[in-house]
Amino acid sequence: MFAHIHQNVTEILGILPEHVTLVAAGKTRRPEELQAAADAGVCIIGHNYVQEAQAAVDALGRPVRWHMIGHLQRNKAKLAVELFDMVETVDSLRLARALDKAAGEAGKRLPVLIEVNSGREDNKHGAEPNSVKQLAQDICECQHLELQGLMTMGPFLEEAESMRPYFQLTRELFDGLRGMNLPGADLQFLSMGMSDSYAVAIEEGANLVRIGTSLFGARA
Ligand SMILES: *Cc1c(COP(=O)(O)O)cnc(C)c1O
């Protein structure tokens, strides 16, 4: 029934270089579709909404890992800590502190990425590029968080090639952080690129790509 998903996953896993990990962007997909992707070899599923993720985790369980890839509200921190193996979208110290507290209460250390607003767009979430260093240092003070890298969306542009500068900027920030030898951080992930842009993102250093449409088809 979901042969196309199986085929798409197999094809993309075949294209991705070995050092790049696929995150299936699961928003709006039914649990059966996510299960088909997992059966075909997807190891990480990303979700944008806590409620939707809860339903998916309940249905699929934990043979896959779960990443939060959408904007997270502080009042959902506790549930997010329960559900997700990584939050890719930390963009403020207030959110980091809420997650730190919830992770401490849960007796966990939560892997997080900083989301960078690489296009400096008013209507987008993510930390301003200029504030990333300070935020990274502050996150390293949070005992129950482990900073593992950066994530960016970039502006929505028709041409993947036009997104290259935003990926480059995020890569430069990532390299800058790595050069700081932040105590307690383990900077290994650069999450950039979606269905239309992952090839360019990988050229610019992405090693996590978040792909929805090319796996599951167009969203309704
Ligand atoms: C939906 C989504 C994706 C995947 O987008 P596609 O174009 O469907 O591949 C990646 N990242 C985030 C944060 C998303 O919300």
PDB file of C-alpha atoms and ligand atoms in Angstrom:
ATOM      1  CA  MET A   1       0.000   0.000   0.000  1.00  0.00           C
ATOM      2  CA  PHE A   2       2.908   2.356   0.718  1.00  0.00           C
ATOM      3  CA  ALA A   3       5.235   0.938  -1.899  1.00  0.00           C
ATOM      4  CA  HIS A   4       6.058   4.430  -3.138  1.00  0.00           C
ATOM      5  CA  ILE A   5       7.349   5.412   0.300  1.00  0.00           C
ATOM      6  CA  HIS A   6       9.495   2.321   0.464  1.00  0.00           C
ATOM      7  CA  GLN A   7      10.870   3.082  -2.976  1.00  0.00           C
ATOM      8  CA  ASN A   8      11.533   6.764  -2.202  1.00  0.00           C
ATOM      9  CA  VAL A   9      13.304   5.988   1.062  1.00  0.00           C
ATOM     10  CA  THR A  10      15.461   3.340  -0.589  1.00  0.00           C
ATOM     11  CA  GLU A  11      16.353   5.716  -3.394  1.00  0.00           C
ATOM     12  CA  ILE A  12      17.306   8.609  -1.120  1.00  0.00           C
ATOM     13  CA  LEU A  13      19.239   6.421   1.298  1.00  0.00           C
ATOM     14  CA  GLY A  14      21.120   5.208  -1.767  1.00  0.00           C
ATOM     15  CA  ILE A  15      21.951   8.773  -2.851  1.00  0.00           C
ATOM     16  CA  LEU A  16      23.020  10.172   0.517  1.00  0.00           C
ATOM     17  CA  PRO A  17      26.732   9.957   1.291  1.00  0.00           C
ATOM     18  CA  GLU A  18      27.588   7.655   4.156  1.00  0.00           C
ATOM     19  CA  HIS A  19      28.271  10.462   6.646  1.00  0.00           C
ATOM     20  CA  VAL A  20      24.812  12.015   6.105  1.00  0.00           C
ATOM     21  CA  THR A  21      21.816  10.895   8.168  1.00  0.00           C
ATOM     22  CA  LEU A  22      18.258  11.133   6.921  1.00  0.00           C
ATOM     23  CA  VAL A  23      15.582  12.652   9.137  1.00  0.00           C
ATOM     24  CA  ALA A  24      12.141  11.902   7.704  1.00  0.00           C
ATOM     25  CA  ALA A  25      10.049  15.059   8.156  1.00  0.00           C
ATOM     26  CA  GLY A  26       6.800  13.517   9.316  1.00  0.00           C
ATOM     27  CA  LYS A  27       4.383  16.424   9.716  1.00  0.00           C
ATOM     28  CA  THR A  28       0.821  15.663   8.536  1.00  0.00           C
ATOM     29  CA  ARG A  29       1.709  12.033   7.707  1.00  0.00           C
ATOM     30  CA  ARG A  30      -0.286   9.168   9.105  1.00  0.00           C
ATOM     31  CA  PRO A  31       1.408   6.667  11.415  1.00  0.00           C
ATOM     32  CA  GLU A  32       1.133   4.015   8.684  1.00  0.00           C
ATOM     33  CA  GLU A  33       3.151   6.216   6.345  1.00  0.00           C
ATOM     34  CA  LEU A  34       5.792   6.815   9.001  1.00  0.00           C
ATOM     35  CA  GLN A  35       5.898   3.084   9.706  1.00  0.00           C
ATOM     36  CA  ALA A  36       6.463   2.393   6.013  1.00  0.00           C
ATOM     37  CA  ALA A  37       9.406   4.812   6.055  1.00  0.00           C
ATOM     38  CA  ALA A  38      10.820   3.133   9.161  1.00  0.00           C
ATOM     39  CA  ASP A  39      10.414  -0.293   7.579  1.00  0.00           C
ATOM     40  CA  ALA A  40      12.383   0.953   4.589  1.00  0.00           C
ATOM     41  CA  GLY A  41      15.305   2.037   6.760  1.00  0.00           C
ATOM     42  CA  VAL A  42      14.540   5.487   8.179  1.00  0.00           C
ATOM     43  CA  CYS A  43      16.085   5.710  11.657  1.00  0.00           C
ATOM     44  CA  ILE A  44      15.004   9.230  12.672  1.00  0.00           C
ATOM     45  CA  ILE A  45      11.613  10.907  12.301  1.00  0.00           C
ATOM     46  CA  GLY A  46      11.250  14.658  12.753  1.00  0.00           C
ATOM     47  CA  HIS A  47       8.074  16.363  13.908  1.00  0.00           C
ATOM     48  CA  ASN A  48       6.977  19.992  14.073  1.00  0.00           C
ATOM     49  CA  TYR A  49       4.242  19.712  16.656  1.00  0.00           C
ATOM     50  CA  VAL A  50       4.358  18.064  20.045  1.00  0.00           C
ATOM     51  CA  GLN A  51       0.799  16.693  19.897  1.00  0.00           C
ATOM     52  CA  GLU A  52       1.277  15.156  16.491  1.00  0.00           C
ATOM     53  CA  ALA A  53       4.574  13.661  17.595  1.00  0.00           C
ATOM     54  CA  GLN A  54       2.903  12.171  20.656  1.00  0.00           C
ATOM     55  CA  ALA A  55       0.416  10.313  18.477  1.00  0.00           C
ATOM     56  CA  ALA A  56       3.208   9.086  16.207  1.00  0.00           C
ATOM     57  CA  VAL A  57       5.404   7.933  19.095  1.00  0.00           C
ATOM     58  CA  ASP A  58       2.435   6.134  20.630  1.00  0.00           C
ATOM     59  CA  ALA A  59       1.808   4.345  17.331  1.00  0.00           C
ATOM     60  CA  LEU A  60       5.373   3.494  16.296  1.00  0.00           C
ATOM     61  CA  GLY A  61       7.214   3.341  19.579  1.00  0.00           C
ATOM     62  CA  ARG A  62      10.963   3.671  19.729  1.00  0.00           C
ATOM     63  CA  PRO A  63      12.515   1.490  17.083  1.00  0.00           C
ATOM     64  CA  VAL A  64      13.156   4.917  15.506  1.00  0.00           C
ATOM     65  CA  ARG A  65      14.448   8.078  17.156  1.00  0.00           C
ATOM     66  CA  TRP A  66      12.391  11.264  17.286  1.00  0.00           C
ATOM     67  CA  HIS A  67      13.569  14.807  16.625  1.00  0.00           C
ATOM     68  CA  MET A  68      11.690  18.027  17.256  1.00  0.00           C
ATOM     69  CA  ILE A  69      12.184  20.153  14.136  1.00  0.00           C
ATOM     70  CA  GLY A  70       9.415  22.745  14.588  1.00  0.00           C
ATOM     71  CA  HIS A  71       9.179  25.755  16.844  1.00  0.00           C
ATOM     72  CA  LEU A  72       8.796  24.666  20.448  1.00  0.00           C
ATOM     73  CA  GLN A  73       6.828  26.622  23.024  1.00  0.00           C
ATOM     74  CA  ARG A  74       8.269  26.724  26.499  1.00  0.00           C
ATOM     75  CA  ASN A  75       5.086  25.382  28.066  1.00  0.00           C
ATOM     76  CA  LYS A  76       5.597  22.169  26.023  1.00  0.00           C
ATOM     77  CA  ALA A  77       9.137  21.621  27.297  1.00  0.00           C
ATOM     78  CA  LYS A  78       8.205  18.816  29.682  1.00  0.00           C
ATOM     79  CA  LEU A  79       6.338  16.827  27.046  1.00  0.00           C
ATOM     80  CA  ALA A  80       9.070  17.511  24.504  1.00  0.00           C
ATOM     81  CA  VAL A  81      11.685  16.075  26.866  1.00  0.00           C
ATOM     82  CA  GLU A  82       9.564  12.946  27.267  1.00  0.00           C
ATOM     83  CA  LEU A  83       9.007  12.473  23.549  1.00  0.00           C
ATOM     84  CA  PHE A  84      12.100  13.589  21.725  1.00  0.00           C
ATOM     85  CA  ASP A  85      15.593  12.209  21.503  1.00  0.00           C
ATOM     86  CA  MET A  86      16.767  15.585  20.214  1.00  0.00           C
ATOM     87  CA  VAL A  87      15.347  19.105  19.957  1.00  0.00           C
ATOM     88  CA  GLU A  88      16.803  20.728  16.829  1.00  0.00           C
ATOM     89  CA  THR A  89      15.121  24.074  17.332  1.00  0.00           C
ATOM     90  CA  VAL A  90      16.448  25.764  20.451  1.00  0.00           C
ATOM     91  CA  ASP A  91      16.569  29.468  19.617  1.00  0.00           C
ATOM     92  CA  SER A  92      16.482  31.307  22.924  1.00  0.00           C
ATOM     93  CA  LEU A  93      17.965  31.019  26.370  1.00  0.00           C
ATOM     94  CA  ARG A  94      14.484  30.990  27.863  1.00  0.00           C
ATOM     95  CA  LEU A  95      13.565  27.889  25.876  1.00  0.00           C
ATOM     96  CA  ALA A  96      16.927  26.290  26.706  1.00  0.00           C
ATOM     97  CA  ARG A  97      16.334  26.874  30.408  1.00  0.00           C
ATOM     98  CA  ALA A  98      12.827  25.404  30.259  1.00  0.00           C
ATOM     99  CA  LEU A  99      14.200  22.296  28.536  1.00  0.00           C
ATOM    100  CA  ASP A 100      17.091  22.102  30.986  1.00  0.00           C
ATOM    101  CA  LYS A 101      14.722  22.153  33.920  1.00  0.00           C
ATOM    102  CA  ALA A 102      12.412  19.541  32.392  1.00  0.00           C
ATOM    103  CA  ALA A 103      15.346  17.300  31.458  1.00  0.00           C
ATOM    104  CA  GLY A 104      16.711  17.586  34.981  1.00  0.00           C
ATOM    105  CA  GLU A 105      13.366  16.583  36.435  1.00  0.00           C
ATOM    106  CA  ALA A 106      13.229  13.627  34.047  1.00  0.00           C
ATOM    107  CA  GLY A 107      16.779  12.611  34.979  1.00  0.00           C
ATOM    108  CA  LYS A 108      17.944  13.011  31.382  1.00  0.00           C
ATOM    109  CA  ARG A 109      20.530  14.863  29.398  1.00  0.00           C
ATOM    110  CA  LEU A 110      18.831  16.128  26.242  1.00  0.00           C
ATOM    111  CA  PRO A 111      20.762  16.572  22.976  1.00  0.00           C
ATOM    112  CA  VAL A 112      19.886  19.915  21.345  1.00  0.00           C
ATOM    113  CA  LEU A 113      20.772  21.934  18.272  1.00  0.00           C
ATOM    114  CA  ILE A 114      20.529  25.699  17.971  1.00  0.00           C
ATOM    115  CA  GLU A 115      18.197  26.774  15.165  1.00  0.00           C
ATOM    116  CA  VAL A 116      19.769  29.645  13.237  1.00  0.00           C
ATOM    117  CA  ASN A 117      17.651  32.217  11.416  1.00  0.00           C
ATOM    118  CA  SER A 118      20.217  32.257   8.648  1.00  0.00           C
ATOM    119  CA  GLY A 119      18.118  34.511   6.408  1.00  0.00           C
ATOM    120  CA  ARG A 120      17.586  37.015   9.237  1.00  0.00           C
ATOM    121  CA  GLU A 121      13.878  36.919   8.411  1.00  0.00           C
ATOM    122  CA  ASP A 122      11.448  38.705  10.728  1.00  0.00           C
ATOM    123  CA  ASN A 123       8.767  36.042  10.367  1.00  0.00           C
ATOM    124  CA  LYS A 124      11.067  33.079  11.040  1.00  0.00           C
ATOM    125  CA  HIS A 125      12.066  31.435  14.254  1.00  0.00           C
ATOM    126  CA  GLY A 126      15.684  30.764  15.017  1.00  0.00           C
ATOM    127  CA  ALA A 127      18.489  32.628  16.715  1.00  0.00           C
ATOM    128  CA  GLU A 128      19.996  35.639  14.973  1.00  0.00           C
ATOM    129  CA  PRO A 129      23.354  34.641  13.474  1.00  0.00           C
ATOM    130  CA  ASN A 130      25.108  37.250  15.624  1.00  0.00           C
ATOM    131  CA  SER A 131      23.671  35.803  18.817  1.00  0.00           C
ATOM    132  CA  VAL A 132      24.586  32.164  18.192  1.00  0.00           C
ATOM    133  CA  LYS A 133      27.938  32.214  19.988  1.00  0.00           C
ATOM    134  CA  GLN A 134      26.494  33.666  23.163  1.00  0.00           C
ATOM    135  CA  LEU A 135      23.528  31.309  23.091  1.00  0.00           C
ATOM    136  CA  ALA A 136      25.874  28.355  22.615  1.00  0.00           C
ATOM    137  CA  GLN A 137      27.921  29.416  25.637  1.00  0.00           C
ATOM    138  CA  ASP A 138      24.759  29.844  27.694  1.00  0.00           C
ATOM    139  CA  ILE A 139      23.420  26.427  26.661  1.00  0.00           C
ATOM    140  CA  CYS A 140      26.688  24.888  27.816  1.00  0.00           C
ATOM    141  CA  GLU A 141      25.875  26.190  31.290  1.00  0.00           C
ATOM    142  CA  CYS A 142      22.714  24.076  31.245  1.00  0.00           C
ATOM    143  CA  GLN A 143      23.727  20.831  32.892  1.00  0.00           C
ATOM    144  CA  HIS A 144      20.931  18.750  31.450  1.00  0.00           C
ATOM    145  CA  LEU A 145      21.380  19.828  27.836  1.00  0.00           C
ATOM    146  CA  GLU A 146      24.087  18.702  25.457  1.00  0.00           C
ATOM    147  CA  LEU A 147      24.687  21.080  22.570  1.00  0.00           C
ATOM    148  CA  GLN A 148      25.363  18.939  19.511  1.00  0.00           C
ATOM    149  CA  GLY A 149      25.256  21.395  16.621  1.00  0.00           C
ATOM    150  CA  LEU A 150      23.217  23.772  14.496  1.00  0.00           C
ATOM    151  CA  MET A 151      20.096  23.584  12.365  1.00  0.00           C
ATOM    152  CA  THR A 152      18.736  26.016   9.790  1.00  0.00           C
ATOM    153  CA  MET A 153      15.795  26.277   7.427  1.00  0.00           C
ATOM    154  CA  GLY A 154      16.868  29.290   5.366  1.00  0.00           C
ATOM    155  CA  PRO A 155      14.453  31.340   3.288  1.00  0.00           C
ATOM    156  CA  PHE A 156      12.011  29.555   0.972  1.00  0.00           C
ATOM    157  CA  LEU A 157      13.506  30.086  -2.460  1.00  0.00           C
ATOM    158  CA  GLU A 158      12.636  28.458  -5.750  1.00  0.00           C
ATOM    159  CA  GLU A 159      16.214  27.717  -6.663  1.00  0.00           C
ATOM    160  CA  ALA A 160      18.177  25.429  -4.357  1.00  0.00           C
ATOM    161  CA  GLU A 161      21.329  27.180  -5.516  1.00  0.00           C
ATOM    162  CA  SER A 162      20.022  30.453  -4.039  1.00  0.00           C
ATOM    163  CA  MET A 163      20.003  28.818  -0.619  1.00  0.00           C
ATOM    164  CA  ARG A 164      23.720  28.151  -0.687  1.00  0.00           C
ATOM    165  CA  PRO A 165      24.751  31.405   1.093  1.00  0.00           C
ATOM    166  CA  TYR A 166      22.480  30.609   4.046  1.00  0.00           C
ATOM    167  CA  PHE A 167      23.906  27.125   4.362  1.00  0.00           C
ATOM    168  CA  GLN A 168      27.407  28.579   4.094  1.00  0.00           C
ATOM    169  CA  LEU A 169      26.709  31.091   6.834  1.00  0.00           C
ATOM    170  CA  THR A 170      25.406  28.352   9.131  1.00  0.00           C
ATOM    171  CA  ARG A 171      28.438  26.205   8.345  1.00  0.00           C
ATOM    172  CA  GLU A 172      30.743  29.098   9.227  1.00  0.00           C
ATOM    173  CA  LEU A 173      28.962  29.565  12.545  1.00  0.00           C
ATOM    174  CA  PHE A 174      29.289  25.835  13.180  1.00  0.00           C
ATOM    175  CA  ASP A 175      33.018  25.884  12.465  1.00  0.00           C
ATOM    176  CA  GLY A 176      33.359  28.935  14.717  1.00  0.00           C
ATOM    177  CA  LEU A 177      31.666  27.134  17.595  1.00  0.00           C
ATOM    178  CA  ARG A 178      33.815  24.073  17.100  1.00  0.00           C
ATOM    179  CA  GLY A 179      36.866  26.273  17.358  1.00  0.00           C
ATOM    180  CA  MET A 180      35.710  27.535  20.754  1.00  0.00           C
ATOM    181  CA  ASN A 181      36.067  24.123  22.414  1.00  0.00           C
ATOM    182  CA  LEU A 182      32.947  24.711  24.475  1.00  0.00           C
ATOM    183  CA  PRO A 183      32.975  22.612  27.644  1.00  0.00           C
ATOM    184  CA  GLY A 184      30.253  19.974  27.679  1.00  0.00           C
ATOM    185  CA  ALA A 185      29.298  20.463  24.037  1.00  0.00           C
ATOM    186  CA  ASP A 186      29.698  17.751  21.427  1.00  0.00           C
ATOM    187  CA  LEU A 187      29.395  19.650  18.171  1.00  0.00           C
ATOM    188  CA  GLN A 188      28.828  17.055  15.498  1.00  0.00           C
ATOM    189  CA  PHE A 189      25.575  17.796  13.672  1.00  0.00           C
ATOM    190  CA  LEU A 190      24.727  20.346  11.018  1.00  0.00           C
ATOM    191  CA  SER A 191      21.060  19.938  10.111  1.00  0.00           C
ATOM    192  CA  MET A 192      20.330  21.665   6.798  1.00  0.00           C
ATOM    193  CA  GLY A 193      18.506  20.861   3.590  1.00  0.00           C
ATOM    194  CA  MET A 194      15.032  19.679   2.679  1.00  0.00           C
ATOM    195  CA  SER A 195      13.577  17.891  -0.373  1.00  0.00           C
ATOM    196  CA  ASP A 196      14.547  20.599  -2.854  1.00  0.00           C
ATOM    197  CA  SER A 197      17.803  21.691  -1.305  1.00  0.00           C
ATOM    198  CA  TYR A 198      19.523  18.787   0.384  1.00  0.00           C
ATOM    199  CA  ALA A 199      22.115  18.286  -2.347  1.00  0.00           C
ATOM    200  CA  VAL A 200      23.363  21.876  -1.988  1.00  0.00           C
ATOM    201  CA  ALA A 201      23.178  21.634   1.807  1.00  0.00           C
ATOM    202  CA  ILE A 202      25.356  18.506   1.798  1.00  0.00           C
ATOM    203  CA  GLU A 203      27.897  20.278  -0.405  1.00  0.00           C
ATOM    204  CA  GLU A 204      28.010  22.962   2.271  1.00  0.00           C
ATOM    205  CA  GLY A 205      28.579  20.502   5.093  1.00  0.00           C
ATOM    206  CA  ALA A 206      25.156  19.255   6.221  1.00  0.00           C
ATOM    207  CA  ASN A 207      25.205  15.825   7.840  1.00  0.00           C
ATOM    208  CA  LEU A 208      21.552  15.709   8.890  1.00  0.00           C
ATOM    209  CA  VAL A 209      18.988  16.351   6.152  1.00  0.00           C
ATOM    210  CA  ARG A 210      15.276  16.731   6.865  1.00  0.00           C
ATOM    211  CA  ILE A 211      13.207  15.383   4.007  1.00  0.00           C
ATOM    212  CA  GLY A 212       9.424  15.094   3.773  1.00  0.00           C
ATOM    213  CA  THR A 213       7.946  15.592   0.321  1.00  0.00           C
ATOM    214  CA  SER A 214      10.490  13.474  -1.538  1.00  0.00           C
ATOM    215  CA  LEU A 215       9.739  10.538   0.755  1.00  0.00           C
ATOM    216  CA  PHE A 216       6.000  10.782   1.298  1.00  0.00           C
ATOM    217  CA  GLY A 217       4.749  12.870  -1.634  1.00  0.00           C
ATOM    218  CA  ALA A 218       3.213  16.345  -1.636  1.00  0.00           C
ATOM    219  CA  ARG A 219       1.384  17.395   1.511  1.00  0.00           C
ATOM    220  CA  ALA A 220      -2.368  17.889   1.199  1.00  0.00           C
TER     221      ALA A 220
HETATM  222  C1  LIG B   1       8.485  20.152   6.497  1.00  0.00           C
HETATM  223  C2  LIG B   1       9.865  20.364   6.949  1.00  0.00           C
HETATM  224  C3  LIG B   1      10.954  19.802   6.279  1.00  0.00           C
HETATM  225  C4  LIG B   1      10.827  18.968   5.029  1.00  0.00           C
HETATM  226  O1  LIG B   1      10.350  19.714   3.948  1.00  0.00           O
HETATM  227  P1  LIG B   1      10.104  19.028   2.524  1.00  0.00           P
HETATM  228  O2  LIG B   1      10.200  20.157   1.580  1.00  0.00           O
HETATM  229  O3  LIG B   1       8.751  18.418   2.583  1.00  0.00           O
HETATM  230  O4  LIG B   1      11.163  18.017   2.318  1.00  0.00           O
HETATM  231  C5  LIG B   1      12.223  20.023   6.810  1.00  0.00           C
HETATM  232  N1  LIG B   1      12.417  20.760   7.907  1.00  0.00           N
HETATM  233  C6  LIG B   1      11.405  21.317   8.570  1.00  0.00           C
HETATM  234  C7  LIG B   1      11.680  22.112   9.787  1.00  0.00           C
HETATM  235  C8  LIG B   1      10.101  21.153   8.107  1.00  0.00           C
HETATM  236  O5  LIG B   1       9.088  21.721   8.776  1.00  0.00           O
END
